[in-house]
JSON list of C-alpha atoms in Angstrom, two decimals:
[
{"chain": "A", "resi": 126, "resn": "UNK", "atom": "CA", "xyz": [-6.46, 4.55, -16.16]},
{"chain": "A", "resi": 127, "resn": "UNK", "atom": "CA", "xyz": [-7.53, 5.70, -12.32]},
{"chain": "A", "resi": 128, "resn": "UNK", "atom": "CA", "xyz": [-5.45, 8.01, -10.03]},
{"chain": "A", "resi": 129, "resn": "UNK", "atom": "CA", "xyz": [-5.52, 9.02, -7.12]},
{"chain": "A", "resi": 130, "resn": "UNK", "atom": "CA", "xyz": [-4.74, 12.85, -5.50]},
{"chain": "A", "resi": 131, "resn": "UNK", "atom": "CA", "xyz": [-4.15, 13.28, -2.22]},
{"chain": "A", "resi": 132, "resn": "UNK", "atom": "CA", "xyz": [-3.33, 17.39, -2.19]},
{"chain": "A", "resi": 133, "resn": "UNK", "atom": "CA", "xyz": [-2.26, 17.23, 1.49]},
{"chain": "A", "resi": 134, "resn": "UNK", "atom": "CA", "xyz": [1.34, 15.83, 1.76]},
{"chain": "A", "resi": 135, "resn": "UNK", "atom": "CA", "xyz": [1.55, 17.33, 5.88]},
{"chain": "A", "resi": 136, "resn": "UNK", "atom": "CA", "xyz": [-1.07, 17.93, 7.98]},
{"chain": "A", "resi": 137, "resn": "UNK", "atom": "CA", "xyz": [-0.64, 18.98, 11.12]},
{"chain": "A", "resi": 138, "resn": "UNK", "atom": "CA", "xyz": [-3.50, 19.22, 14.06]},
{"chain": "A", "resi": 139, "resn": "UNK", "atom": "CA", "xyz": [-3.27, 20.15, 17.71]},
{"chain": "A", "resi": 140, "resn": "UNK", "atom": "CA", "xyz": [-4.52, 16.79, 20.15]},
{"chain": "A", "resi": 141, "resn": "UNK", "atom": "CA", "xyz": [-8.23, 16.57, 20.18]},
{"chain": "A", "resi": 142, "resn": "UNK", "atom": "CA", "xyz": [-8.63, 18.98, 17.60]},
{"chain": "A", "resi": 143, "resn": "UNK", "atom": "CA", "xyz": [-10.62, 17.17, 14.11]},
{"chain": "A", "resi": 144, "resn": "UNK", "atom": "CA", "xyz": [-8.86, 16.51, 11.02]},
{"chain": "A", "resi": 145, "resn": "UNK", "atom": "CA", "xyz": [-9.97, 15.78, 7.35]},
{"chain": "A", "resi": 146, "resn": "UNK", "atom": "CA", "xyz": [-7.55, 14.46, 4.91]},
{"chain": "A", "resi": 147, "resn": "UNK", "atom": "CA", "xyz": [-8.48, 14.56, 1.54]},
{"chain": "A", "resi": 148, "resn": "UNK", "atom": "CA", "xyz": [-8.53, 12.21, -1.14]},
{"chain": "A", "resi": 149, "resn": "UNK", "atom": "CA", "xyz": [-9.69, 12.90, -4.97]},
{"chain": "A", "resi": 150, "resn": "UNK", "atom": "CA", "xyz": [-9.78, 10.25, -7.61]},
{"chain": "A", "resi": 151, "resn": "UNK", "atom": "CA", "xyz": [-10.03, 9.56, -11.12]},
{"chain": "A", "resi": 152, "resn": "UNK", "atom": "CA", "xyz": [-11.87, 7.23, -13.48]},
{"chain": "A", "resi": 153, "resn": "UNK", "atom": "CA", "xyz": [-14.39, 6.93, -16.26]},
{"chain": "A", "resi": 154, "resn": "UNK", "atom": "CA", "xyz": [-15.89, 3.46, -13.99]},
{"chain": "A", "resi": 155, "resn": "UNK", "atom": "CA", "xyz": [-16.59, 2.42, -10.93]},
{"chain": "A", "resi": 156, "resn": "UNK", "atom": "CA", "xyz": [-14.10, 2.22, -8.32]},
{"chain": "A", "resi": 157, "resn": "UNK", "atom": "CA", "xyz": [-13.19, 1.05, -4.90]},
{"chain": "A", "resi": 158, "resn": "UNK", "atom": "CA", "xyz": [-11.60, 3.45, -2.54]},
{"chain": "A", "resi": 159, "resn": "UNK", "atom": "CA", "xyz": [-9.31, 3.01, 0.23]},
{"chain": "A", "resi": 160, "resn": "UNK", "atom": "CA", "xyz": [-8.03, 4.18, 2.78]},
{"chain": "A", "resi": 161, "resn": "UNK", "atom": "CA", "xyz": [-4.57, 2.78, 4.74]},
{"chain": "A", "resi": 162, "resn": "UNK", "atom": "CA", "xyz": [-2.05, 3.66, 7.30]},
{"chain": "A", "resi": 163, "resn": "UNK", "atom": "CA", "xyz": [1.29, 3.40, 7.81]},
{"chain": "A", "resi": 164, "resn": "UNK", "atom": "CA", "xyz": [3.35, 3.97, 11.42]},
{"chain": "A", "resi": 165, "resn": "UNK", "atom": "CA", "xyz": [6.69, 4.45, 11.75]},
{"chain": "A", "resi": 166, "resn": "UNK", "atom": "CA", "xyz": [8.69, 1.57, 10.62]},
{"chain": "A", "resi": 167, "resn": "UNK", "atom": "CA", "xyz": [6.00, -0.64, 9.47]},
{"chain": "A", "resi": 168, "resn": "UNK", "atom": "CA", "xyz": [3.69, -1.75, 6.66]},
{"chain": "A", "resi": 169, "resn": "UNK", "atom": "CA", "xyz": [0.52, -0.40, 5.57]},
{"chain": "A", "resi": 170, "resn": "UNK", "atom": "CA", "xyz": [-2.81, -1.22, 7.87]},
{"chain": "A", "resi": 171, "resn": "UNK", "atom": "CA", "xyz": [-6.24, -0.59, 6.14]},
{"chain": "A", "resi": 172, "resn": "UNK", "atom": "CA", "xyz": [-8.26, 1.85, 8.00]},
{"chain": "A", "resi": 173, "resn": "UNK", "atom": "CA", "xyz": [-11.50, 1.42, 5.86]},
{"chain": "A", "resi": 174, "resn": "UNK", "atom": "CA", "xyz": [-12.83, 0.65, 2.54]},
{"chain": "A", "resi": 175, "resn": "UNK", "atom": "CA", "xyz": [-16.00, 1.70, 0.28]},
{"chain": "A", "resi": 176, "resn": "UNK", "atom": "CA", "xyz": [-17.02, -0.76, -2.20]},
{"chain": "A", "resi": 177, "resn": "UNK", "atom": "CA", "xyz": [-20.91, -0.18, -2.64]},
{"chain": "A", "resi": 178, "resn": "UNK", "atom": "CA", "xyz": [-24.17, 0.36, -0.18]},
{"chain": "A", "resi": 179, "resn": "UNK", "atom": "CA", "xyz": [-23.66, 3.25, 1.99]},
{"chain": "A", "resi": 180, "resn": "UNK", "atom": "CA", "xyz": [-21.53, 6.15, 1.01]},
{"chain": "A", "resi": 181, "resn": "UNK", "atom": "CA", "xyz": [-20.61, 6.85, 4.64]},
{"chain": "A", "resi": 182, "resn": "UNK", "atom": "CA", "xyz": [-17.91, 4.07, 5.95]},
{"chain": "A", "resi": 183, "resn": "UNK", "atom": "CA", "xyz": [-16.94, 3.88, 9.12]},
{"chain": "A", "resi": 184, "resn": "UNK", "atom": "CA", "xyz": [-13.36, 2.47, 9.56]},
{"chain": "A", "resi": 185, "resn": "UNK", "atom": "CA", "xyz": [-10.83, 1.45, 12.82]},
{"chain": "A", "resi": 186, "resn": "UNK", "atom": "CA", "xyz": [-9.50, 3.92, 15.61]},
{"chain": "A", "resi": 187, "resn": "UNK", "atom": "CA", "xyz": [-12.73, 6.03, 15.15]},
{"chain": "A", "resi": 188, "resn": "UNK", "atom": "CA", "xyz": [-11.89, 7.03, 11.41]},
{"chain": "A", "resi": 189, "resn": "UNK", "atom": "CA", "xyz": [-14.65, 7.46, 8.87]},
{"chain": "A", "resi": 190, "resn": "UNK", "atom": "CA", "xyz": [-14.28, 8.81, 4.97]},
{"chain": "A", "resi": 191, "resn": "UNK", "atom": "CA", "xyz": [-17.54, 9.76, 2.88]},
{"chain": "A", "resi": 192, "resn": "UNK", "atom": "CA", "xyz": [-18.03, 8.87, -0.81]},
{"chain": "A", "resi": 193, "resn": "UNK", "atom": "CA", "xyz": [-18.76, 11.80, -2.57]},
{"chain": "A", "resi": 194, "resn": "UNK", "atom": "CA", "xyz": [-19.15, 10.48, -6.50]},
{"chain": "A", "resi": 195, "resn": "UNK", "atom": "CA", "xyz": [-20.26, 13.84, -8.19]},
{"chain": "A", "resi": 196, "resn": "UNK", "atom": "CA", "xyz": [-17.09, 15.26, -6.50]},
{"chain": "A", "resi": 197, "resn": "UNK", "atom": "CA", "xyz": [-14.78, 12.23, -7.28]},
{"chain": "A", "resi": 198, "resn": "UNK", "atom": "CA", "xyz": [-14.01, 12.62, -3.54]},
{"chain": "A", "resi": 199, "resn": "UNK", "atom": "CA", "xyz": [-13.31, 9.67, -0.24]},
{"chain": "A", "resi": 200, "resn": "UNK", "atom": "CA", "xyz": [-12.36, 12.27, 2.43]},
{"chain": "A", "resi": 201, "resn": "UNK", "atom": "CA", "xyz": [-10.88, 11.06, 5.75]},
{"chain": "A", "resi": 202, "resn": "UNK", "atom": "CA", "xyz": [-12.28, 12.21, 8.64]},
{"chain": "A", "resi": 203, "resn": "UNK", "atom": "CA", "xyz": [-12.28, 11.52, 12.71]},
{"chain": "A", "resi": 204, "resn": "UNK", "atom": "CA", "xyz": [-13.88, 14.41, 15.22]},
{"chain": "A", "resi": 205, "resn": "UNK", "atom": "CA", "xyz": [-10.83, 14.42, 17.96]},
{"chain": "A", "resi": 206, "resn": "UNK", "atom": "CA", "xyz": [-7.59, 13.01, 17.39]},
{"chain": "A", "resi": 207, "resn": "UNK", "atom": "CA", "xyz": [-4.79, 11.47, 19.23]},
{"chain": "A", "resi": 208, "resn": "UNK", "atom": "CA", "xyz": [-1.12, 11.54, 19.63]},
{"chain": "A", "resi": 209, "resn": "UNK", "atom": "CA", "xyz": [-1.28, 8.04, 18.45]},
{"chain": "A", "resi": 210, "resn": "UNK", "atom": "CA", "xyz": [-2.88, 8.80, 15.29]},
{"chain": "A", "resi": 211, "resn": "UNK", "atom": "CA", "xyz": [0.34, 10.21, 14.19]},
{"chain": "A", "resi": 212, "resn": "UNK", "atom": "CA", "xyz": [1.49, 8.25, 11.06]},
{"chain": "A", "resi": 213, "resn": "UNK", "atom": "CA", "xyz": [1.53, 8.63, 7.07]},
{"chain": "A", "resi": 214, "resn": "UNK", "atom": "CA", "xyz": [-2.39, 7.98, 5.39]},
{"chain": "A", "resi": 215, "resn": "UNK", "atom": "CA", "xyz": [-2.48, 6.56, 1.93]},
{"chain": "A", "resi": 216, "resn": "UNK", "atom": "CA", "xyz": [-5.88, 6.70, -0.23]},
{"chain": "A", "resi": 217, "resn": "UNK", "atom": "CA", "xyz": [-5.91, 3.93, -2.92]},
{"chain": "A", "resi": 218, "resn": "UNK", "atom": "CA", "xyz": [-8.57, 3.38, -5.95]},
{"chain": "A", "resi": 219, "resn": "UNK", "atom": "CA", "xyz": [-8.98, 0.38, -7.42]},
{"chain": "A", "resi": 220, "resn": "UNK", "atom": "CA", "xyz": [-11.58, 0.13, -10.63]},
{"chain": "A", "resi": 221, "resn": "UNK", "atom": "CA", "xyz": [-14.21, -2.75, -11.60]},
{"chain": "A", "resi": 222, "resn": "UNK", "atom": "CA", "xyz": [-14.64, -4.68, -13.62]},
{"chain": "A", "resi": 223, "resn": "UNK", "atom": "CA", "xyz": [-13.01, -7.83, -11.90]},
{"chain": "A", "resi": 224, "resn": "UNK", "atom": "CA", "xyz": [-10.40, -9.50, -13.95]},
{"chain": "A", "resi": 225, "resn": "UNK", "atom": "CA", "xyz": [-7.35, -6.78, -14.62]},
{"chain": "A", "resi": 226, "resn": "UNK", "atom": "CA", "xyz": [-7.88, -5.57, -11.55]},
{"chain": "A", "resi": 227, "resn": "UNK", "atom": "CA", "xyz": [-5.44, -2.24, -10.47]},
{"chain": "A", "resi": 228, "resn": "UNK", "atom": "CA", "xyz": [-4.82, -0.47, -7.12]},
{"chain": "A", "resi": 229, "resn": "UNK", "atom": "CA", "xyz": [-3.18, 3.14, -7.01]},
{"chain": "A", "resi": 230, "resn": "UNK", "atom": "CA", "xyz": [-2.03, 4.97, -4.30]},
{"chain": "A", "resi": 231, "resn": "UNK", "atom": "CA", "xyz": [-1.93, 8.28, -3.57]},
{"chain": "A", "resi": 232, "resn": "UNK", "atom": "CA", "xyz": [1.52, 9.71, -2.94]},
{"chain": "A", "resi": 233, "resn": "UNK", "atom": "CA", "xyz": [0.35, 9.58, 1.12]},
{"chain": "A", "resi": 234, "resn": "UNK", "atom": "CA", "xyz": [-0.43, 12.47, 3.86]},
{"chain": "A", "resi": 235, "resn": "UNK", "atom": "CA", "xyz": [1.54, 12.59, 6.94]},
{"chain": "A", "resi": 236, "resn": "UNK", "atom": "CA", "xyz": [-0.36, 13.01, 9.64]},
{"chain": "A", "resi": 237, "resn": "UNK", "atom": "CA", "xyz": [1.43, 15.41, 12.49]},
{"chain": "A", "resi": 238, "resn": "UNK", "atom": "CA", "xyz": [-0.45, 15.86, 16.20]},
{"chain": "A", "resi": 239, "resn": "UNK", "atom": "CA", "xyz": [0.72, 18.30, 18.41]},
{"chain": "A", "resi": 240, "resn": "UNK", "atom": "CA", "xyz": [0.38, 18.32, 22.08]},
{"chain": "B", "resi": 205, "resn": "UNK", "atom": "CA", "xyz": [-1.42, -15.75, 12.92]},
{"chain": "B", "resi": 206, "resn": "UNK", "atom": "CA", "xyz": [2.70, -14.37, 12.73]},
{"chain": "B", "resi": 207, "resn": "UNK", "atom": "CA", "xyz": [0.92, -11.99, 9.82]},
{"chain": "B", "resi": 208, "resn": "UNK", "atom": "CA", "xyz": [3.00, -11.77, 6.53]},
{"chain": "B", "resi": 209, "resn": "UNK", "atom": "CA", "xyz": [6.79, -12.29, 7.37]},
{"chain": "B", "resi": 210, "resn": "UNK", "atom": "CA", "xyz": [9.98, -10.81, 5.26]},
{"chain": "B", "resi": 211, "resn": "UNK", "atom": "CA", "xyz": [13.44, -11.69, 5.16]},
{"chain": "B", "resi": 212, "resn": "UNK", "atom": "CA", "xyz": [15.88, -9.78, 5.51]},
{"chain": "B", "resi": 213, "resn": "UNK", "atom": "CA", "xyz": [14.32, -6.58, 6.66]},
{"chain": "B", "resi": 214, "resn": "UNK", "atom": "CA", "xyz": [17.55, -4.77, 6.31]},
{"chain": "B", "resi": 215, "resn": "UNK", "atom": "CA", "xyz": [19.61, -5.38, 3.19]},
{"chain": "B", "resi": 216, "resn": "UNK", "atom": "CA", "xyz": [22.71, -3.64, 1.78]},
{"chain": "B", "resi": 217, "resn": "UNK", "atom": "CA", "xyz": [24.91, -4.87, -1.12]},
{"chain": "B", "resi": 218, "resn": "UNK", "atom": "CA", "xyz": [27.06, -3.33, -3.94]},
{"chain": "B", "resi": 219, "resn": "UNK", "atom": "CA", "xyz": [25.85, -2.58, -7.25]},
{"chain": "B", "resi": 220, "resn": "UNK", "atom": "CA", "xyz": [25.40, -5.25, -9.69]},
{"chain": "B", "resi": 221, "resn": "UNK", "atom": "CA", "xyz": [25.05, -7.97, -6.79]},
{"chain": "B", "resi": 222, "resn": "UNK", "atom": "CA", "xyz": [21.86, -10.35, -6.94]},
{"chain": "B", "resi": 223, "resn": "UNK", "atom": "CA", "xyz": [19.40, -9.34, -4.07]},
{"chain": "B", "resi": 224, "resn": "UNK", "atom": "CA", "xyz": [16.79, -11.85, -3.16]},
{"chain": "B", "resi": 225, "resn": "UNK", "atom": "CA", "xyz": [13.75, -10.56, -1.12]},
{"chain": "B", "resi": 226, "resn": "UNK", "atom": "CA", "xyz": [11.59, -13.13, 0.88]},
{"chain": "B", "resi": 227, "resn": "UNK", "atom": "CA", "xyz": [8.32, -13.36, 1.63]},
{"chain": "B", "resi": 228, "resn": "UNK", "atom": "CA", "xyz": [5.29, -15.78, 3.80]},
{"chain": "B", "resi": 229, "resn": "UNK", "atom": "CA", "xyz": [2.20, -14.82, 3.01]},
{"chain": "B", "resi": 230, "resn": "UNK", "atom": "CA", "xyz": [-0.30, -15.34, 5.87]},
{"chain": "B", "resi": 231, "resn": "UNK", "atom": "CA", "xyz": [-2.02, -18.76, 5.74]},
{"chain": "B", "resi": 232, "resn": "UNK", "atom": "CA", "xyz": [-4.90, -19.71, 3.47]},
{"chain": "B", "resi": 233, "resn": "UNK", "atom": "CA", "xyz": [-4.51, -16.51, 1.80]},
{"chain": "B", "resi": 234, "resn": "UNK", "atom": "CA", "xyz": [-5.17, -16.98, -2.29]},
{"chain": "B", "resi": 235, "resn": "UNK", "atom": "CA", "xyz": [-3.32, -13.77, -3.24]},
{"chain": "B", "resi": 236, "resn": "UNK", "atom": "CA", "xyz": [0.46, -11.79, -3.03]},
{"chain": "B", "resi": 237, "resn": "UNK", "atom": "CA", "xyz": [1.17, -8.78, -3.58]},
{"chain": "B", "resi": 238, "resn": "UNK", "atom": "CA", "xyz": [5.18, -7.23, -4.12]},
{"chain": "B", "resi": 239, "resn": "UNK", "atom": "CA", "xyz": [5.50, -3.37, -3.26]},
{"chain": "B", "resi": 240, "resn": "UNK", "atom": "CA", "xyz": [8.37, -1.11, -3.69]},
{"chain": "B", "resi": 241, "resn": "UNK", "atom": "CA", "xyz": [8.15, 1.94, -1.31]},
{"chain": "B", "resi": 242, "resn": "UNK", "atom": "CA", "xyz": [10.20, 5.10, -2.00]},
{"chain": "B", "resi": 243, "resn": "UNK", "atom": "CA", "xyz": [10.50, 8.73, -1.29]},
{"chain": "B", "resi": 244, "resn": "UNK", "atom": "CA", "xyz": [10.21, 10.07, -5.59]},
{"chain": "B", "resi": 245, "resn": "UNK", "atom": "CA", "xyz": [7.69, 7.17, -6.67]},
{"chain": "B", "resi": 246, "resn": "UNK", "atom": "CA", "xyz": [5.86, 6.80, -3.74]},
{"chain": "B", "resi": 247, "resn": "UNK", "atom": "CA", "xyz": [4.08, 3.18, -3.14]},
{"chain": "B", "resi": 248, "resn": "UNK", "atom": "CA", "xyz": [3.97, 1.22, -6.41]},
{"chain": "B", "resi": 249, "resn": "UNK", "atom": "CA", "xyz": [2.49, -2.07, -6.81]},
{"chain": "B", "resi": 250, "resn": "UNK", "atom": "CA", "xyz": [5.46, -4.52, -9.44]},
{"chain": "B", "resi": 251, "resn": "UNK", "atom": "CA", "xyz": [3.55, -7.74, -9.12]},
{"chain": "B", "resi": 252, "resn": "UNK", "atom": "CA", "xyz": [0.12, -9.25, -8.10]},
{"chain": "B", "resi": 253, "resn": "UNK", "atom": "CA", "xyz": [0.05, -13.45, -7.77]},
{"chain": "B", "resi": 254, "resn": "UNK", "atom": "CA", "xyz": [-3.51, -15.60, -7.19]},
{"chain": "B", "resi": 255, "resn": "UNK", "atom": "CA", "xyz": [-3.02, -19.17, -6.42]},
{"chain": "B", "resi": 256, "resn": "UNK", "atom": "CA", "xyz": [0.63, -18.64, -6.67]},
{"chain": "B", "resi": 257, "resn": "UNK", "atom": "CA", "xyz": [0.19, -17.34, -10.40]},
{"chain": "B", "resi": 258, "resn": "UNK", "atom": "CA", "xyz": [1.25, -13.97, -11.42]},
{"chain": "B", "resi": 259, "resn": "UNK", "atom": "CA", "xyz": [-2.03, -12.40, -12.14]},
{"chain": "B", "resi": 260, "resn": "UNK", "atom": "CA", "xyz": [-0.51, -8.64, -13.14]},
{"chain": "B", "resi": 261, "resn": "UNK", "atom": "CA", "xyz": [3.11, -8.17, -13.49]},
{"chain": "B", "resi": 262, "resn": "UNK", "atom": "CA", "xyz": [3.07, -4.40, -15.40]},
{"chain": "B", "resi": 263, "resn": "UNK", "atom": "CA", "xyz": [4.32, -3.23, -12.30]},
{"chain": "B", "resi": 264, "resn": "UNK", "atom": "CA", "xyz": [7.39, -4.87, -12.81]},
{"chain": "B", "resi": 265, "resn": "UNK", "atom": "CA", "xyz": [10.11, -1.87, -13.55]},
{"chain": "B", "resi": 266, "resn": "UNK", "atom": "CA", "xyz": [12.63, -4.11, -15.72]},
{"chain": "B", "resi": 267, "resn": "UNK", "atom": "CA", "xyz": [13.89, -7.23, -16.82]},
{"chain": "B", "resi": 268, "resn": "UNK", "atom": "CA", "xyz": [16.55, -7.08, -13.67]},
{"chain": "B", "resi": 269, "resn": "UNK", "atom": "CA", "xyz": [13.68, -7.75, -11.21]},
{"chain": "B", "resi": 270, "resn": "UNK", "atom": "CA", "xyz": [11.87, -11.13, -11.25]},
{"chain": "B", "resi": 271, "resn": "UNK", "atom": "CA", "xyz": [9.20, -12.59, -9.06]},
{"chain": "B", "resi": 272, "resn": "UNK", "atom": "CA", "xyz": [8.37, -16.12, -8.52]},
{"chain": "B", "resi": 273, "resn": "UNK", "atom": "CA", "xyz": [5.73, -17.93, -5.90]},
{"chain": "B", "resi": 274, "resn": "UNK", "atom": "CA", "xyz": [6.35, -21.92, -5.78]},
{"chain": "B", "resi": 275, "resn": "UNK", "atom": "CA", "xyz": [4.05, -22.56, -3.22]},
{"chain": "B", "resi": 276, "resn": "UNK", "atom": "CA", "xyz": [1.24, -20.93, -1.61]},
{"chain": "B", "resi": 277, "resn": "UNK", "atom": "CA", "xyz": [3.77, -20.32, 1.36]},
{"chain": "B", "resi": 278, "resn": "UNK", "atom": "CA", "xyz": [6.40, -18.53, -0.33]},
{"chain": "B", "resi": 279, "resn": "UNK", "atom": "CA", "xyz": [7.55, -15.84, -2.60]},
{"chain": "B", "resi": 280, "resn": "UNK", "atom": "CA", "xyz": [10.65, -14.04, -3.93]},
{"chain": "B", "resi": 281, "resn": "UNK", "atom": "CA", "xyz": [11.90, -11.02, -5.03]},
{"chain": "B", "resi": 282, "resn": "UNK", "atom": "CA", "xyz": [15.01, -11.13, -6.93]},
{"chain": "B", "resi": 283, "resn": "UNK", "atom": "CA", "xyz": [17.15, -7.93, -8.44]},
{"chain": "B", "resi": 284, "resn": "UNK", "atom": "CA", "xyz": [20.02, -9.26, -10.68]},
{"chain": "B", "resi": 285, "resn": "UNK", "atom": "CA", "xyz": [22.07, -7.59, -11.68]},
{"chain": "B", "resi": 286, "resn": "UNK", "atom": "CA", "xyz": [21.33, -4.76, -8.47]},
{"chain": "B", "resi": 287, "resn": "UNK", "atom": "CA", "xyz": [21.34, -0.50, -8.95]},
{"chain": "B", "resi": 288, "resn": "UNK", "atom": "CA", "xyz": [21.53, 2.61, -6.53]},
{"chain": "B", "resi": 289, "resn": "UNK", "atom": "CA", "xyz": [18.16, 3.80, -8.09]},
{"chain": "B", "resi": 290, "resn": "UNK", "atom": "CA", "xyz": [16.94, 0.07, -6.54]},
{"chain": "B", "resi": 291, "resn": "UNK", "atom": "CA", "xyz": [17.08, 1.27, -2.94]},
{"chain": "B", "resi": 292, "resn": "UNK", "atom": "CA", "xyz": [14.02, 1.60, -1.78]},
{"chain": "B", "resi": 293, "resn": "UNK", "atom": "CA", "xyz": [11.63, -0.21, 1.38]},
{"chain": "B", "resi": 294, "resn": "UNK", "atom": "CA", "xyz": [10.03, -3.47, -0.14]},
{"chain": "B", "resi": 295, "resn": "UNK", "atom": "CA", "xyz": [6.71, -4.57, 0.76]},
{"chain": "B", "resi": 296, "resn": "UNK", "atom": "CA", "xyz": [5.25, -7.93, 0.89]},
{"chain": "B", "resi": 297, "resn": "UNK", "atom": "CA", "xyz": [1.13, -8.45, 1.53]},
{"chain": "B", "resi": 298, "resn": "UNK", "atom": "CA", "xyz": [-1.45, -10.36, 1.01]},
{"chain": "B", "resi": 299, "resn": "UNK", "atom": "CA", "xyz": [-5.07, -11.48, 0.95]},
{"chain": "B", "resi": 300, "resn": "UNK", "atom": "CA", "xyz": [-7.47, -13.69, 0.92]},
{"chain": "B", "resi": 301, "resn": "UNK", "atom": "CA", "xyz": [-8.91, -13.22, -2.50]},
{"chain": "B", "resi": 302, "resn": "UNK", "atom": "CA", "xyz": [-7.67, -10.66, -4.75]},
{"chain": "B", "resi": 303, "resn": "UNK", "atom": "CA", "xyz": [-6.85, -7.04, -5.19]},
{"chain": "B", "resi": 304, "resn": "UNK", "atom": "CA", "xyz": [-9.93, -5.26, -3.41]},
{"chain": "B", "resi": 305, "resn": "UNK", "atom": "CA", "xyz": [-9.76, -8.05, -0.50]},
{"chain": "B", "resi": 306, "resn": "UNK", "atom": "CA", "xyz": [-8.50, -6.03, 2.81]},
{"chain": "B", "resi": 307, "resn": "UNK", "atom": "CA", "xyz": [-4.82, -6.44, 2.09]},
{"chain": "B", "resi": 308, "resn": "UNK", "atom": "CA", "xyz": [-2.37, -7.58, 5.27]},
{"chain": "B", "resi": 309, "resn": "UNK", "atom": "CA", "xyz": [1.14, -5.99, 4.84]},
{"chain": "B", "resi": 310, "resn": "UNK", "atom": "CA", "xyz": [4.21, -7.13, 5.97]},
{"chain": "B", "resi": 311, "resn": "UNK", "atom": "CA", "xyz": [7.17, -5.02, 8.00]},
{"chain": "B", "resi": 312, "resn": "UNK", "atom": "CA", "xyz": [9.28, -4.61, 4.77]},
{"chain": "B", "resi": 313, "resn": "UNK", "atom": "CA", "xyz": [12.61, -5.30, 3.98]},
{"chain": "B", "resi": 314, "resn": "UNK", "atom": "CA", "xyz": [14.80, -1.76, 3.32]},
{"chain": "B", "resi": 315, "resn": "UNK", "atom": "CA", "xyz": [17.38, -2.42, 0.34]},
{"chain": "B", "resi": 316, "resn": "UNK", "atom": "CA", "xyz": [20.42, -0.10, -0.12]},
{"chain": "B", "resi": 317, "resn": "UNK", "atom": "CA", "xyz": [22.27, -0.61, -2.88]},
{"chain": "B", "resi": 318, "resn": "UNK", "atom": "CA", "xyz": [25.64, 1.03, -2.64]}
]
């Protein structure tokens, strides 16, 4: 079965500083990776989503996360941040093949910026 | 598009009370998706419908909660009989095709069970 480790549960960064959240996974197959959002008070928004070509996937709001798959890794990344990107980030795996499909969150990183 | 609705998005009743959780998927989307949301568990998927048939129910936590989707237009939640440990924020999304589609959530509806 996959899982999904997000070591991070706060993360706080000053306004216009950058920020990487971090997202580790397990599985023996290949996998989809995701990343999602959630504001205050609201439902989960995908940010962006990796399910083959290039490794490097650019998302919404200026996000991007990198497939690393000899480090198991789909870091979250954006170069200057804003007060509006204050919310909780999920990462999510789902494995192939089709059929029995599963997708596993991470336990989520909350996101602080600080004027 | 309204995006996915849910009704109620508040909801508190006593223990052992039925609860029934609503939910409209967004049109001409093939798949449904039930989340619970809470603070110990984190997000955990109970039950995964394409074409309005329960594709992956494992999520399910016991025989109090059932799921049903009559129509491509509508699903429900239902907790019978109801438990403290039930409170939690319920999510309702869905997709056009299937798990790894880009999945459209709905507000949620946040259950206390008293």
């Amino acid at each position: 079965a996959q899982s999904v480790t997000q070591l991070d549960s706060q993360v706080p960064v000053f306004e216009e500083a950058p920020v990487e959240l971090r997202c580790n996974y397990s599985s023996s197959v290949s996998v989809y990776l995701f990343w999602y959002v959630q504001y205050p008070n609201q439902g989960l928004q995908l940010l962006l989503k990796y399910l083959s070509g290039s490794t490097l996937v650019k998302g919404i709001n200026g996000f991007e996360a990198e497939f690393n798959k000899s480090q198991t890794s789909f870091h979250l990344r954006k170069p200057s941040v804003h007060i509006s990107d204050t919310a909780e980030y999920f990462c999510a795996v789902s494995v192939l093949p089709f059929g029995n499909e599963k997708l596993t969150f991470g336990t989520g990183t909350r996101l602080t910026i600080i004027p | 598009d309204a995006g996915v609705i849910q009704s109620p998005r508040h909801e508190v009743t006593e223990m052992g009370q039925e609860v029934t959780l609503r939910c409209k998927p967004i049109s001409g989307h093939n798949s449904l998706f039930w989340y619970r949301q809470t603070m110990m568990r984190g997000l955990e998927l109970l039950i995964y419908f394409n074409n309005n048939v329960p594709i992956d129910d494992s999520g399910m936590p016991e025989d109090r909660f059932s799921a049903k989707m009559p129509n491509a237009s509508f699903s429900t939640l239902k907790i019978q009989p109801s438990e403290p440990r039930d409170s939690a924020v319920y999510f309702c999304a869905s997709s056009l095709d299937g798990i790894t589609d880009t999945q459209y959530f709905g507000p949620g509806t946040r259950l206390t069970v008293l």
